[in-house]
mmCIF file of C-alpha atoms in Angstrom:
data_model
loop_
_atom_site.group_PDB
_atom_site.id
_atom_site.type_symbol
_atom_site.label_atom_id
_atom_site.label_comp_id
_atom_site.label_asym_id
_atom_site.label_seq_id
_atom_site.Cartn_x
_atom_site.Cartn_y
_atom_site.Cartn_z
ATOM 1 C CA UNK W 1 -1.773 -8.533 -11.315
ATOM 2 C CA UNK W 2 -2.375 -12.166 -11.185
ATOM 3 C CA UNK W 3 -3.075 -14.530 -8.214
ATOM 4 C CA UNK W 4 -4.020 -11.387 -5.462
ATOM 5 C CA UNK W 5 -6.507 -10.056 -8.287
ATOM 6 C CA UNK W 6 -7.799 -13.649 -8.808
ATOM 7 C CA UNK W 7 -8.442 -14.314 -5.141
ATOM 8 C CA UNK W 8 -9.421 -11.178 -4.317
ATOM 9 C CA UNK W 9 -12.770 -11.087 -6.925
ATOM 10 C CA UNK W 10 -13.279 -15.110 -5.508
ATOM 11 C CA UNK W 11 -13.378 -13.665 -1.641
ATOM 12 C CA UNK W 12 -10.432 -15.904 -0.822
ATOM 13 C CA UNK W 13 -7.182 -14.602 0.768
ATOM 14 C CA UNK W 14 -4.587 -12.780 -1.180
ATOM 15 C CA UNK W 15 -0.991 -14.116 0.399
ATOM 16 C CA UNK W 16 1.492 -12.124 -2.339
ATOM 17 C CA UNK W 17 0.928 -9.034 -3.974
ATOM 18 C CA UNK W 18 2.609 -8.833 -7.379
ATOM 19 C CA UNK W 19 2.362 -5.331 -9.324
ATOM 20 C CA UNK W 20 2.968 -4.974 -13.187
ATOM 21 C CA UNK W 21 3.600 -1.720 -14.867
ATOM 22 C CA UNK W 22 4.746 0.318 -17.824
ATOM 23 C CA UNK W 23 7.687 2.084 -15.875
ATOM 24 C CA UNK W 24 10.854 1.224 -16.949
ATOM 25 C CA UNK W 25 12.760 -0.520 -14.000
ATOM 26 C CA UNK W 26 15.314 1.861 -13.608
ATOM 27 C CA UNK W 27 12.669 4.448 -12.769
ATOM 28 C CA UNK W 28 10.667 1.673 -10.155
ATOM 29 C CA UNK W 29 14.094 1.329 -8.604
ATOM 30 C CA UNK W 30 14.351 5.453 -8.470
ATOM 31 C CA UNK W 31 11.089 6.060 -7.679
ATOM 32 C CA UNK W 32 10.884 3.245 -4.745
ATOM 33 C CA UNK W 33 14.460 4.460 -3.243
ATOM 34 C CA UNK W 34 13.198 8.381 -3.239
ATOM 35 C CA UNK W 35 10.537 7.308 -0.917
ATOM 36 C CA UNK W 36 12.882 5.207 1.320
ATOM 37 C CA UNK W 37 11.793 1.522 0.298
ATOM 38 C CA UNK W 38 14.076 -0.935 0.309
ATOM 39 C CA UNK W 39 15.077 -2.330 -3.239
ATOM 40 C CA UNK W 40 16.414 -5.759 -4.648
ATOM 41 C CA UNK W 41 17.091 -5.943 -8.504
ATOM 42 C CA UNK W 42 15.746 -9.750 -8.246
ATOM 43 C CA UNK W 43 14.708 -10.458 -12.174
ATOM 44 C CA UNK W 44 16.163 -7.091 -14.064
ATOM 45 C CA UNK W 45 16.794 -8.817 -17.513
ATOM 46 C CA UNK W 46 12.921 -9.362 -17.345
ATOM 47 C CA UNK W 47 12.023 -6.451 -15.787
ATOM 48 C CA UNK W 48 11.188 -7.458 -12.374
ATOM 49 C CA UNK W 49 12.091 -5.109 -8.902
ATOM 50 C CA UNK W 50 11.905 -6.193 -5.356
ATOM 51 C CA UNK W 51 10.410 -4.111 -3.367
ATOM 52 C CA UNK W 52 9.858 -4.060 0.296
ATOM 53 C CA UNK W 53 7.508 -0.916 1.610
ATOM 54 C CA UNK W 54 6.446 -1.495 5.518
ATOM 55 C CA UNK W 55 8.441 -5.227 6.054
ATOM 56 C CA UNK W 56 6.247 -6.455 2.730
ATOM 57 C CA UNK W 57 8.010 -7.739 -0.203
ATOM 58 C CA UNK W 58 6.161 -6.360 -3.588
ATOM 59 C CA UNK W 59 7.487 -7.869 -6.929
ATOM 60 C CA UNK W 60 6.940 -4.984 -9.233
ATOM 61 C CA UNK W 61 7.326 -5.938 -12.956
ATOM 62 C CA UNK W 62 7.440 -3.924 -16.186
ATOM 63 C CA UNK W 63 5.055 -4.627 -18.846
ATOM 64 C CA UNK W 64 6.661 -6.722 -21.292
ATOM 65 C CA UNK W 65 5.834 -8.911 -24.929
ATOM 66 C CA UNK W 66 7.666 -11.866 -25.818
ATOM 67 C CA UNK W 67 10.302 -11.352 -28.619
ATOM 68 C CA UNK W 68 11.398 -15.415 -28.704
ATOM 69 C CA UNK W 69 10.091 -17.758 -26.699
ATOM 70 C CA UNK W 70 12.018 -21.357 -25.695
ATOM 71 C CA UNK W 71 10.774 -22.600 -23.277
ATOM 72 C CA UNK W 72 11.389 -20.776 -19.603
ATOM 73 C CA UNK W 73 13.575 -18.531 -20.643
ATOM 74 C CA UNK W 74 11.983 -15.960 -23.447
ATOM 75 C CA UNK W 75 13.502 -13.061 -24.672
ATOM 76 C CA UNK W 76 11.284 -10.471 -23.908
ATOM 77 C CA UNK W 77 10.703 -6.375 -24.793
ATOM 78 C CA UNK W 78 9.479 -3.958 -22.312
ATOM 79 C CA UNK W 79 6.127 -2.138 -23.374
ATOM 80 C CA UNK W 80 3.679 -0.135 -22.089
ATOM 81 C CA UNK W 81 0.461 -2.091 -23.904
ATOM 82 C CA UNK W 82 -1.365 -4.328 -20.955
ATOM 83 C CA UNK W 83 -2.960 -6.530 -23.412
ATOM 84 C CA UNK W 84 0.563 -7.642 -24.773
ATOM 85 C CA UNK W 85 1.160 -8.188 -21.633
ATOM 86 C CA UNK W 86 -1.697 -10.350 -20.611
ATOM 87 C CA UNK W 87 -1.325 -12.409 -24.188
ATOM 88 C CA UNK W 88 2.329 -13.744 -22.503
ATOM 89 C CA UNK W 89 0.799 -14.915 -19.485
ATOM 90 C CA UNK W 90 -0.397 -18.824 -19.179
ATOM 91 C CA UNK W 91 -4.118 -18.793 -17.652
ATOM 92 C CA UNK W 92 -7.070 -16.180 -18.632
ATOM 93 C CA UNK W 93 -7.585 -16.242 -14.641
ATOM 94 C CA UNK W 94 -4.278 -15.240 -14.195
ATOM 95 C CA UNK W 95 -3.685 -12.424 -16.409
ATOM 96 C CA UNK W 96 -6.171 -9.742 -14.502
ATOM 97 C CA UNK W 97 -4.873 -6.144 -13.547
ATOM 98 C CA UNK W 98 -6.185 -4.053 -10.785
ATOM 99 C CA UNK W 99 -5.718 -0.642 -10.709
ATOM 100 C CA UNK W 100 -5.337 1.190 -7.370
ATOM 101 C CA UNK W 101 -8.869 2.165 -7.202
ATOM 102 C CA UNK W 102 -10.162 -1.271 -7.840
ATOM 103 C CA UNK W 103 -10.854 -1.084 -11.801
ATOM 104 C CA UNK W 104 -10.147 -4.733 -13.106
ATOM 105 C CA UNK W 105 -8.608 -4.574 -16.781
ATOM 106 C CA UNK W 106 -9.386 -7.703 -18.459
ATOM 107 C CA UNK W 107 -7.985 -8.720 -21.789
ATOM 108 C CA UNK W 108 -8.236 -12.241 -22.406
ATOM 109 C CA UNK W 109 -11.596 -12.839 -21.063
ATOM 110 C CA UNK W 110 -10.622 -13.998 -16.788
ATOM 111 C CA UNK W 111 -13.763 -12.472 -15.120
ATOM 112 C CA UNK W 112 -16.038 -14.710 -17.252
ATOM 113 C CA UNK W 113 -13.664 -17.633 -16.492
ATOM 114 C CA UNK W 114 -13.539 -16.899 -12.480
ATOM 115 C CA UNK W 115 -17.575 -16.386 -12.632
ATOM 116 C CA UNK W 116 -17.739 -19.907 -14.122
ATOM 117 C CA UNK W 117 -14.772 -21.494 -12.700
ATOM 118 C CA UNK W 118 -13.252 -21.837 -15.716
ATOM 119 C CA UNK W 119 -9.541 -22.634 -16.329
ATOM 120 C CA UNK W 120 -7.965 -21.603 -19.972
ATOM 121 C CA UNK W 121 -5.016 -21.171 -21.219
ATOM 122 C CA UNK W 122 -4.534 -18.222 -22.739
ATOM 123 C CA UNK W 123 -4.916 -18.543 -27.121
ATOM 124 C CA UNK W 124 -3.051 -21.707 -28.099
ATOM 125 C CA UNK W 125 -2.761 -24.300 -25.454
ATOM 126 C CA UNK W 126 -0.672 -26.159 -26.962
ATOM 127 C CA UNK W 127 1.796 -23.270 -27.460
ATOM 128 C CA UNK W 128 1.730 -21.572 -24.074
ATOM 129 C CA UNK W 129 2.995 -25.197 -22.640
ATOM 130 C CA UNK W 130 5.637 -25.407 -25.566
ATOM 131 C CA UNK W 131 6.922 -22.013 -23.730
ATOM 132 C CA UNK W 132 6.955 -23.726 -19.882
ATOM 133 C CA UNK W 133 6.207 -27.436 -19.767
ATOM 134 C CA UNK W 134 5.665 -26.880 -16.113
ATOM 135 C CA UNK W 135 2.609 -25.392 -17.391
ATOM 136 C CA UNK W 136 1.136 -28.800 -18.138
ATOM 137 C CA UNK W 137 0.938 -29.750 -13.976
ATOM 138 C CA UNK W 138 -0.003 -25.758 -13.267
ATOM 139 C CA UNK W 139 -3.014 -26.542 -15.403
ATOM 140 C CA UNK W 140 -3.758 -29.545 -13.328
ATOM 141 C CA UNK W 141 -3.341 -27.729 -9.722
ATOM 142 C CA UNK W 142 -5.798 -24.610 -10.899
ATOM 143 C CA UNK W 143 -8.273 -27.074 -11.717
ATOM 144 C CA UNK W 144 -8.150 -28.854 -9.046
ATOM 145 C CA UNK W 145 -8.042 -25.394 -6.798
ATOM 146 C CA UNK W 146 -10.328 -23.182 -8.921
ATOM 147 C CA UNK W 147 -12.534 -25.311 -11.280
ATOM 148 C CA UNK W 148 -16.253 -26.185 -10.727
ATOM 149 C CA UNK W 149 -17.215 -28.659 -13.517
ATOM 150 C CA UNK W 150 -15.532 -30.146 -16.395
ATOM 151 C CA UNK W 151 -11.526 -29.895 -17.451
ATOM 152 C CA UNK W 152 -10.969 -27.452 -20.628
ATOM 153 C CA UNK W 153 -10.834 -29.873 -23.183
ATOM 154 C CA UNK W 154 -8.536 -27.883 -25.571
ATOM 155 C CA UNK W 155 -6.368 -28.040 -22.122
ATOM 156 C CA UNK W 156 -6.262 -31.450 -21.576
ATOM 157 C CA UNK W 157 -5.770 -32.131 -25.095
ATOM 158 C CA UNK W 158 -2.577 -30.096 -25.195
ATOM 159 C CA UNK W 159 -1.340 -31.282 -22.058
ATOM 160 C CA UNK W 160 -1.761 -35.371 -23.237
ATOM 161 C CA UNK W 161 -0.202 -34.688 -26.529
ATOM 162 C CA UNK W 162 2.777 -32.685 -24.904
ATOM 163 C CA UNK W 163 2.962 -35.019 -22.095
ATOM 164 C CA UNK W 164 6.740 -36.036 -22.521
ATOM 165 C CA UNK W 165 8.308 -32.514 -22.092
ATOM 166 C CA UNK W 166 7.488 -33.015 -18.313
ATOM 167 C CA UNK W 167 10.875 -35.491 -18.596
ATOM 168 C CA UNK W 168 12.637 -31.735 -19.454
ATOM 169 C CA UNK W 169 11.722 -30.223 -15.897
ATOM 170 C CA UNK W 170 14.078 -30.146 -13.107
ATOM 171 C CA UNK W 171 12.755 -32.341 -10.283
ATOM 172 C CA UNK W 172 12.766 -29.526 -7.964
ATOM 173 C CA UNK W 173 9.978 -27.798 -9.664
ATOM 174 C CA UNK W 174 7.484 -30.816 -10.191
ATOM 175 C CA UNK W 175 7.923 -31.477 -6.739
ATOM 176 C CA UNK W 176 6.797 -27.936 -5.966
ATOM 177 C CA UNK W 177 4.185 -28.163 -8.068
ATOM 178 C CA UNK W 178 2.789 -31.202 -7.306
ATOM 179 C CA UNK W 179 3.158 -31.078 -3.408
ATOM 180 C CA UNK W 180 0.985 -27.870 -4.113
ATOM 181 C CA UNK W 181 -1.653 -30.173 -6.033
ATOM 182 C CA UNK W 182 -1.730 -32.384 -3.316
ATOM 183 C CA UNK W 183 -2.232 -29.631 -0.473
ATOM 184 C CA UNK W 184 -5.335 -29.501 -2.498
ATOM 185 C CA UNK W 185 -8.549 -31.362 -1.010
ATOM 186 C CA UNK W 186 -10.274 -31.750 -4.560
ATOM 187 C CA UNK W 187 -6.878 -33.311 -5.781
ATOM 188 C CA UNK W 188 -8.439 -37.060 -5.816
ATOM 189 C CA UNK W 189 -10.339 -36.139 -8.627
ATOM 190 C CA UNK W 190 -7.799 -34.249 -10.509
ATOM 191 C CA UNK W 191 -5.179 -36.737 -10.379
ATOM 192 C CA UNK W 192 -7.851 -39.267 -11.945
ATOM 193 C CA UNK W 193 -7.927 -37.137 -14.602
ATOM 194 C CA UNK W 194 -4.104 -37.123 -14.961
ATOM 195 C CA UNK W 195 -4.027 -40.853 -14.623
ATOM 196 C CA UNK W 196 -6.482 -41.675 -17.288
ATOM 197 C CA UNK W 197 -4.090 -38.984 -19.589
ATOM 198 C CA UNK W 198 -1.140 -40.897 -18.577
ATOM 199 C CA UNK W 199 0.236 -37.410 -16.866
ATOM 200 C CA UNK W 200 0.991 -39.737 -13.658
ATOM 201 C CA UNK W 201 3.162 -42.235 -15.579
ATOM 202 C CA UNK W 202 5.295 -39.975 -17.507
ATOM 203 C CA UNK W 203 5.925 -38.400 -14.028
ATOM 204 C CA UNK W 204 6.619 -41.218 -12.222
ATOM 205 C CA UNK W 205 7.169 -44.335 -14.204
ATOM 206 C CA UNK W 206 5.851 -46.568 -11.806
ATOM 207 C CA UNK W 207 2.110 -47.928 -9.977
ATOM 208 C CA UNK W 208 0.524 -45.054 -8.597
ATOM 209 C CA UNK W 209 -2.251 -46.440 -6.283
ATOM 210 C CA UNK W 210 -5.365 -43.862 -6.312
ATOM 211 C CA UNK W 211 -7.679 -46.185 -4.522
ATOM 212 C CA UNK W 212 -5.265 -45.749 -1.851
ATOM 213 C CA UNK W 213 -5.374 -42.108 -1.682
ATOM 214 C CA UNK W 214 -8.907 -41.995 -1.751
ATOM 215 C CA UNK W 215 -9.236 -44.277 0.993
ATOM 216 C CA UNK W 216 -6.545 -41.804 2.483
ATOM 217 C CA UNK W 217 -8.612 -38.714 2.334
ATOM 218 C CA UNK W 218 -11.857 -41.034 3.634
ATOM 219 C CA UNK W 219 -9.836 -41.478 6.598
ATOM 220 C CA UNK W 220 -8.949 -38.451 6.997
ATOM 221 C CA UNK W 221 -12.219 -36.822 6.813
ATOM 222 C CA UNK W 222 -14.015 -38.962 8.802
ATOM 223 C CA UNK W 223 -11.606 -38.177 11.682
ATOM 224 C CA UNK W 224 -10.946 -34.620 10.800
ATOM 225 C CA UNK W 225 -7.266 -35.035 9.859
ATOM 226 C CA UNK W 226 -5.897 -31.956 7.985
ATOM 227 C CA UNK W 227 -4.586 -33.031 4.540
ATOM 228 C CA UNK W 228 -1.171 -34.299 4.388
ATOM 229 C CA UNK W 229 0.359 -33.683 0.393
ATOM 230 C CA UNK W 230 3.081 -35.929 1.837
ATOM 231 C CA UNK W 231 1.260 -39.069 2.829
ATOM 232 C CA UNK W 232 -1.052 -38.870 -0.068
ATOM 233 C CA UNK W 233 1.892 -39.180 -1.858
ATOM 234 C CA UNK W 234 2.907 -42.078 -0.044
ATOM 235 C CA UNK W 235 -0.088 -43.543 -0.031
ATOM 236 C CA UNK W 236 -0.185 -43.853 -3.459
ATOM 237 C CA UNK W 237 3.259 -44.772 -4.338
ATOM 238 C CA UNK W 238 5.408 -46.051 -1.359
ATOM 239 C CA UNK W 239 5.183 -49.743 -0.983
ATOM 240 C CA UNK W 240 8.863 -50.475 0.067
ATOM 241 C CA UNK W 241 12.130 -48.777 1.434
ATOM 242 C CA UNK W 242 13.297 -48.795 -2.385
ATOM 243 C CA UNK W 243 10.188 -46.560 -3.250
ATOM 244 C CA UNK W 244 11.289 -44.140 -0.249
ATOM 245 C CA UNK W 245 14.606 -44.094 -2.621
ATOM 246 C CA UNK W 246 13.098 -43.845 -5.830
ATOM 247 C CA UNK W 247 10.743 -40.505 -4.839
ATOM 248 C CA UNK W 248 13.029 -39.145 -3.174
ATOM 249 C CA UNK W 249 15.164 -39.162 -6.374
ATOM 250 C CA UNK W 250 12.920 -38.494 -8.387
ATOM 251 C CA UNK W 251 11.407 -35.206 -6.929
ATOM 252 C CA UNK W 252 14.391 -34.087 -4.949
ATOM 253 C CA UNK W 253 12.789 -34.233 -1.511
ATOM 254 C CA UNK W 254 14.022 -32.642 1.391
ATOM 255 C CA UNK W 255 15.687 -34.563 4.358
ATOM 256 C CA UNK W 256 12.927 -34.118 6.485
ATOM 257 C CA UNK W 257 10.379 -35.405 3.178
ATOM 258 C CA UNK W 258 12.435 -38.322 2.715
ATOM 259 C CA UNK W 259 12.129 -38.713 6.424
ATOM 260 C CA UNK W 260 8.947 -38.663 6.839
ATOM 261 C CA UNK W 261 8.179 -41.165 4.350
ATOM 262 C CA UNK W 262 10.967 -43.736 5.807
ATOM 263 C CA UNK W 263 9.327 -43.242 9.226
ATOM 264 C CA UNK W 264 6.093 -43.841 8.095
ATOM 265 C CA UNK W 265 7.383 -47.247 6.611
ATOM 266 C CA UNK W 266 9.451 -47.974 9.158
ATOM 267 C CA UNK W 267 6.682 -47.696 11.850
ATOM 268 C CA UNK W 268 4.027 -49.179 9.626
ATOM 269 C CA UNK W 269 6.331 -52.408 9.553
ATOM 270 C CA UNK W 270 7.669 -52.416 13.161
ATOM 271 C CA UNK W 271 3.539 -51.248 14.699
ATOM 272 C CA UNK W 272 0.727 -52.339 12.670
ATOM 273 C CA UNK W 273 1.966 -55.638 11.577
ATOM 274 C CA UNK W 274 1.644 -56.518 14.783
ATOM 275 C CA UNK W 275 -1.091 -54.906 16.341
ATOM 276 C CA UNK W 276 0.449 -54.155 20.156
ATOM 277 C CA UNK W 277 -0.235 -51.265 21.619
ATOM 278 C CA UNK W 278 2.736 -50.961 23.596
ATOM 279 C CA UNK W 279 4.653 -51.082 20.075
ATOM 280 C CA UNK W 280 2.369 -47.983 18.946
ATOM 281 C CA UNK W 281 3.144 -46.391 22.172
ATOM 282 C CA UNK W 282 6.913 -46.678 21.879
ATOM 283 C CA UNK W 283 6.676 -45.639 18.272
ATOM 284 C CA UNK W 284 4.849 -42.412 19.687
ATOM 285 C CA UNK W 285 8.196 -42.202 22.419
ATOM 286 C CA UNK W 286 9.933 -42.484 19.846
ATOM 287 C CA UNK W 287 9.155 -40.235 16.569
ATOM 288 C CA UNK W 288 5.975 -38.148 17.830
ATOM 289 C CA UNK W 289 2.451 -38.170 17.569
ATOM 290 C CA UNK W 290 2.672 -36.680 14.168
ATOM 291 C CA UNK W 291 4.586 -39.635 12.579
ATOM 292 C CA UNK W 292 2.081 -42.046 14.591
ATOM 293 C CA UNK W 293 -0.525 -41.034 12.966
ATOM 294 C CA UNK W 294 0.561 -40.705 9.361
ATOM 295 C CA UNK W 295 1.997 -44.083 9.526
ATOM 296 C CA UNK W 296 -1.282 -45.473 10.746
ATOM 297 C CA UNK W 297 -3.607 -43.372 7.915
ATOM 298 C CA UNK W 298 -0.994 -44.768 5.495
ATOM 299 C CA UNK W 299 -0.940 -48.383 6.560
ATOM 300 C CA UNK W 300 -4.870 -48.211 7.363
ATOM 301 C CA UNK W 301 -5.318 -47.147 3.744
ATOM 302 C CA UNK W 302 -3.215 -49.824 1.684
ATOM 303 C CA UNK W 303 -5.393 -52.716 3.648
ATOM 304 C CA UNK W 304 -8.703 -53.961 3.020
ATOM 305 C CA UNK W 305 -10.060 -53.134 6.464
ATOM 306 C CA UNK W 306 -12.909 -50.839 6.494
ATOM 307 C CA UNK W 307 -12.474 -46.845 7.459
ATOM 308 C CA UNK W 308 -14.941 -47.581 10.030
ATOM 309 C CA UNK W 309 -13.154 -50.928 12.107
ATOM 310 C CA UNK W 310 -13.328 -50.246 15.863
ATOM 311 C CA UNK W 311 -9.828 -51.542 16.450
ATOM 312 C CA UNK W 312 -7.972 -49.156 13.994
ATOM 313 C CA UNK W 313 -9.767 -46.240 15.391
ATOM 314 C CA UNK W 314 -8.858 -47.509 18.478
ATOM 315 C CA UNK W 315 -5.143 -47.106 17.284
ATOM 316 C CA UNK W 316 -6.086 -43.688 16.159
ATOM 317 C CA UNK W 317 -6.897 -42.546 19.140
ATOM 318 C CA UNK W 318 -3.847 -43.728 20.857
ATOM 319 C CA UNK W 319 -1.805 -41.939 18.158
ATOM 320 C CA UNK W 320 -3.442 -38.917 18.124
ATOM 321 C CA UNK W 321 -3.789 -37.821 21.461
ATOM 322 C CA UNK W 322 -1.412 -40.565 24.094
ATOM 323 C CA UNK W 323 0.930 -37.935 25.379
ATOM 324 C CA UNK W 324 4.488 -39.834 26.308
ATOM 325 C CA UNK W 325 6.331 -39.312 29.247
ATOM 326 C CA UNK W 326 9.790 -37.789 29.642
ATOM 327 C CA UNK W 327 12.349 -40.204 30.460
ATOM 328 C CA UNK W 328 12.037 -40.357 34.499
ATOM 329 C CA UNK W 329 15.712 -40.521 34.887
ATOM 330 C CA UNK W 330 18.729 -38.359 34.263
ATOM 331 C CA UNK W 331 22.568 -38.969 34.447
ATOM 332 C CA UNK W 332 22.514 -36.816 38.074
ATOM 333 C CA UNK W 333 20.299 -39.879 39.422
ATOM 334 C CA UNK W 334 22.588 -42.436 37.907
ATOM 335 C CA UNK W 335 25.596 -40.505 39.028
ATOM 336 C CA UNK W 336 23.928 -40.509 42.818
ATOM 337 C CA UNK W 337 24.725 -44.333 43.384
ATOM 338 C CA UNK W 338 28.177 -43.906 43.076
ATOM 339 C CA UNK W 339 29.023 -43.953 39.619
ATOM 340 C CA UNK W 340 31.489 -42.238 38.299
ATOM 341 C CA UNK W 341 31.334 -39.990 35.876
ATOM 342 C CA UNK W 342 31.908 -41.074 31.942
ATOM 343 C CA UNK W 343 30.224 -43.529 29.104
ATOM 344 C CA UNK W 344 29.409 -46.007 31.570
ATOM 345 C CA UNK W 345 26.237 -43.337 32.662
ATOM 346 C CA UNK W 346 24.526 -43.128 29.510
ATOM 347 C CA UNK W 347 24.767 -46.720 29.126
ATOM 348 C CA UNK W 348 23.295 -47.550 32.010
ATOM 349 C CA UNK W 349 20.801 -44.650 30.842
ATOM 350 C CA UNK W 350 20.278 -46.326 27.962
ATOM 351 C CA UNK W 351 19.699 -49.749 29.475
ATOM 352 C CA UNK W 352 17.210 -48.582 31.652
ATOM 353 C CA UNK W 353 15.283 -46.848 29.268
ATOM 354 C CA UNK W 354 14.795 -50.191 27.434
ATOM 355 C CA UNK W 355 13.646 -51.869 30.531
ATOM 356 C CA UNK W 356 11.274 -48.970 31.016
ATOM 357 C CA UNK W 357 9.655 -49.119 27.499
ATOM 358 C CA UNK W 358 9.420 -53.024 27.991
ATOM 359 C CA UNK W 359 7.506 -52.453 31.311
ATOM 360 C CA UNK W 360 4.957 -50.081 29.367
ATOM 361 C CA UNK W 361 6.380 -46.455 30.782
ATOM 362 C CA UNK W 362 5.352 -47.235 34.839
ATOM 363 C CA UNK W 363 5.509 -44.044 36.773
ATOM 364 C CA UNK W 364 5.228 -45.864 40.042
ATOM 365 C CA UNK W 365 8.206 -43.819 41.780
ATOM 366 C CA UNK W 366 8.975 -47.140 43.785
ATOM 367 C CA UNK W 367 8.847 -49.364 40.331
ATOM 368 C CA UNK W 368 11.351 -47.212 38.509
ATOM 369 C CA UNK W 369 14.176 -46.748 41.331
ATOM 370 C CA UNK W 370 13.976 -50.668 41.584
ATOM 371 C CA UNK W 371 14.257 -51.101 37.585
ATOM 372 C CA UNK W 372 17.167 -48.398 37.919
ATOM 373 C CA UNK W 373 18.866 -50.080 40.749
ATOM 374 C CA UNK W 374 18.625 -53.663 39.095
ATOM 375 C CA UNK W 375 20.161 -51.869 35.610
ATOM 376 C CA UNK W 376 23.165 -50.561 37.726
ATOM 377 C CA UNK W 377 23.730 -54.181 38.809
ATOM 378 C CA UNK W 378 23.796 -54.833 35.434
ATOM 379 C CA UNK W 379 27.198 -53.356 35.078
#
C-alpha cells in the first residue's frame, strides 16, 4: 500500500515496502513467527507489525477506520473494509493497494491522479490537515515530487487558511519534511508557491531569499553539482552567524547540519571576501573539498556576479577538484633532531604547519627540512 504502489505504476524505484491487511495483528505476529521471520510489535495500538523476512524490514498494518481523530494521534478500529481504510489516508496517490498478483484496488480515485500528476487530498482538505498539520508541508513536497501542472486549488486553499497549526509541529518533523522538499530539484517552484501563501513565513518568521536559491540551483546545474537541501537552505536564509543559531533552533538540526552551515559562513567570510587562492586552498586543507565548494555556491549566489564570471569558476575548479597534501611531517621527524619527547613536539608541529600553509604547501623535500629546521630554532 502506499508509496511502493505509487512508484511502482510511475516506473520509479520503490525503497520501502509497506503491507496493509485485514488480519488482526496478533495473527500477523503468529503467522510471521510460524514461518521463522523475525517480529517487532513497533505500532500495536494502531495495528502496525514489524516484520523482517530475508534482512528486509516490512511494516505490515491492519486495516483500520478512524473512531476520533485529533490531530496525530486518532483513535482508530480495526476492519476488514479497504475503502475505510483508504478514506483515513491523506493523498488519493497514496492510498493504492496491490495485491500479490499485481491487481491495484483503488478507492478514492489515485490511478487517475498518478496518470495526470495530480495531487489530492483525500475528501475534505481542510479536514485531513485538521487531523496532521504536517500534512500541510507533505502536500507541498508531493507536488513538488509528483505534480505536472497546476497546485490543487482546494489544497492550497486549505493549507493557507490552516497555515498557523504548522506553529503546533515539533521542529524535528518540519525539518524532515522540508529537508525532503528541498532534496527535490523542482522545489524552486514549489516554495514560490509557499511564499506567495505565506507557508514560508509562518515557518520561519524571517527573510527567506528565493532569488538566492534559484541562482543556487543555476549554479549548480550549469556545473553539474548534485543538489544540496542544506545549502539551499542556506542560501536562502543564512546571512549571519545569528541565522546559523536561529535555524538551527528552529528545525532542530543535527551537529553536523549546524556545522555545515557555520563552515560555509565561516569560509565564505575568511575566502571569498578576499579573493586569494591560497586562502581557498587552506580552506580546502582545512574542512574538505565538500565544504569548499558549498561555501563558494553559497557566497557565489547571494552576490550580483553573474553564474557565468571566469574568475568564480575559476574558484570552482580549485574547490572541486585541488587535492591537498598530507602534512609532510610527523612527530618521529621532529623527534629525530633531538627533541625530546612531550608538548614541545606538537608545537613545533604546529608551528611548522603554519609556515607551510603560508609558503603555499611546497613539496620541495629540500624547502621543507629547511622550514622545519628554522621552526625548531624557533624554540
Amino acid at each position: 500500500v502506499g508509496g511502493a504502489v505509487r512508484n511502482a505504476v510511475l516506473g520509479i524505484d520503490v525503497a520501502d515496502i509497506d503491507l496493509a491487511t485485514p488480519m488482526l495483528p496478533d495473527d500477523v505476529i503468529a503467522l510471521a513467527r510460524k514461518n521463522d521471520f523475525s517480529v517487532y510489535p513497533t505500532g500495536l495500538s494502531h495495528g502496525t507489525v514489524t516484520v523482517v523476512a530475508h534482512g528486509v524490514s516490512f511494516e505490515i498494518t491492519t486495516l483500520r477506520r478512524d473512531v476520533e481523530t485529533t490531530g496525530r494521534h486518532a483513535v482508530v478500529a480495526f476492519t476488514s473494509d479497504w475503502e475505510a481504510d483508504a478514506q483515513r489516508r491523506d493523498f488519493t496517490i497514496n492510498a493504492l493497494f496491490a495485491t500479490a498478483d499485481g491487481t491495484i484496488i483503488d478507492c478514492v480515485g489515485g490511478l487517475d491522479d498518478l496518470a495526470h500528476r495530480r495531487v489530492r487530498f483525500i475528501g475534505d482538505p481542510s479536514a485531513r490537515i485538521r487531523e496532521d498539520y504536517l500534512r500541510i508541508l507533505r502536500f507541498f513536497r508531493f507536488f513538488a515530487c509528483y505534480d505536472g501542472g497546476d497546485i490543487d486549488p482546494g489544497g492550497l486553499k486549505a493549507a493557507t487558511t490552516l497555515k498557523s497549526g504548522l506553529k503546533t509541529l515539533s521542529a524535528e518533523r518540519i525539518r524532515s519534511e522540508l529537508l525532503a522538499l528541498l532534496r527535490i530539484e523542482r522545489a524552486g517552484d514549489t516554495l514560490a508557491i509557499m511564499q506567495d501563501a505565506s507557508i514560508i513565513a509562518t515557518l520561519f518568521d524571517r527573510p527567506f531569499h528565493l532569488d538566492r536559491l534559484n541562482k543556487l540551483d543555476e549554479l549548480s546545474a550549469l556545473q553539474g553539482v548534485a543538489i544540496d537541501p542544506l545549502n539551499r537552505l542556506a542560501a536562502a536564509a543564512v546571512d549571519t552567524v545569528a541565522d546559523c543559531e536561529i535555524l538551527s533552533s528552529t528545525l532542530r538540526l543535527s551537529t553536523a547540519e549546524y556545522d555545515a552551515l557555520r563552515d560555509a559562513l565561516r569560509i565564505s567570510e575568511e575566502t571569498f571576501a578576499t579573493g586569494s587562492s591560497l586562502d581557498l586552498r587552506t580552506q580546502i586543507y582545512h574542512h574538505g573539498n565538500a565544504a569548499a565548494v558549498r561555501a563558494l555556491l553559497w557566497t557565489w549566489s547571494r552576490g550580483q556576479t553573474s553564474i557565468r564570471d571566469p574568475s568564480w569558476l575559476k574558484k570552482l575548479v580549485v574547490a572541486q577538484h585541488w587535492a591537498a597534501p598530507s602534512l609532510p611531517f610527523s612527530g618521529r621527524d621532529v623527534l629525530a633532531h633531538g627533541i625530546a619527547a612531550g608538548p614541545q613536539v606538537g608545537e613545533i608541529l604546529q608551528r611548522f604547519e603554519r609556515w607551510w600553509i603560508a609558503h603555499d604547501f611546497p613539496d620541495d623535500t629540500l624547502v621543507l627540512r629547511a622550514g622545519l629546521i628554522r621552526c625548531i630554532e624557533q624554540v
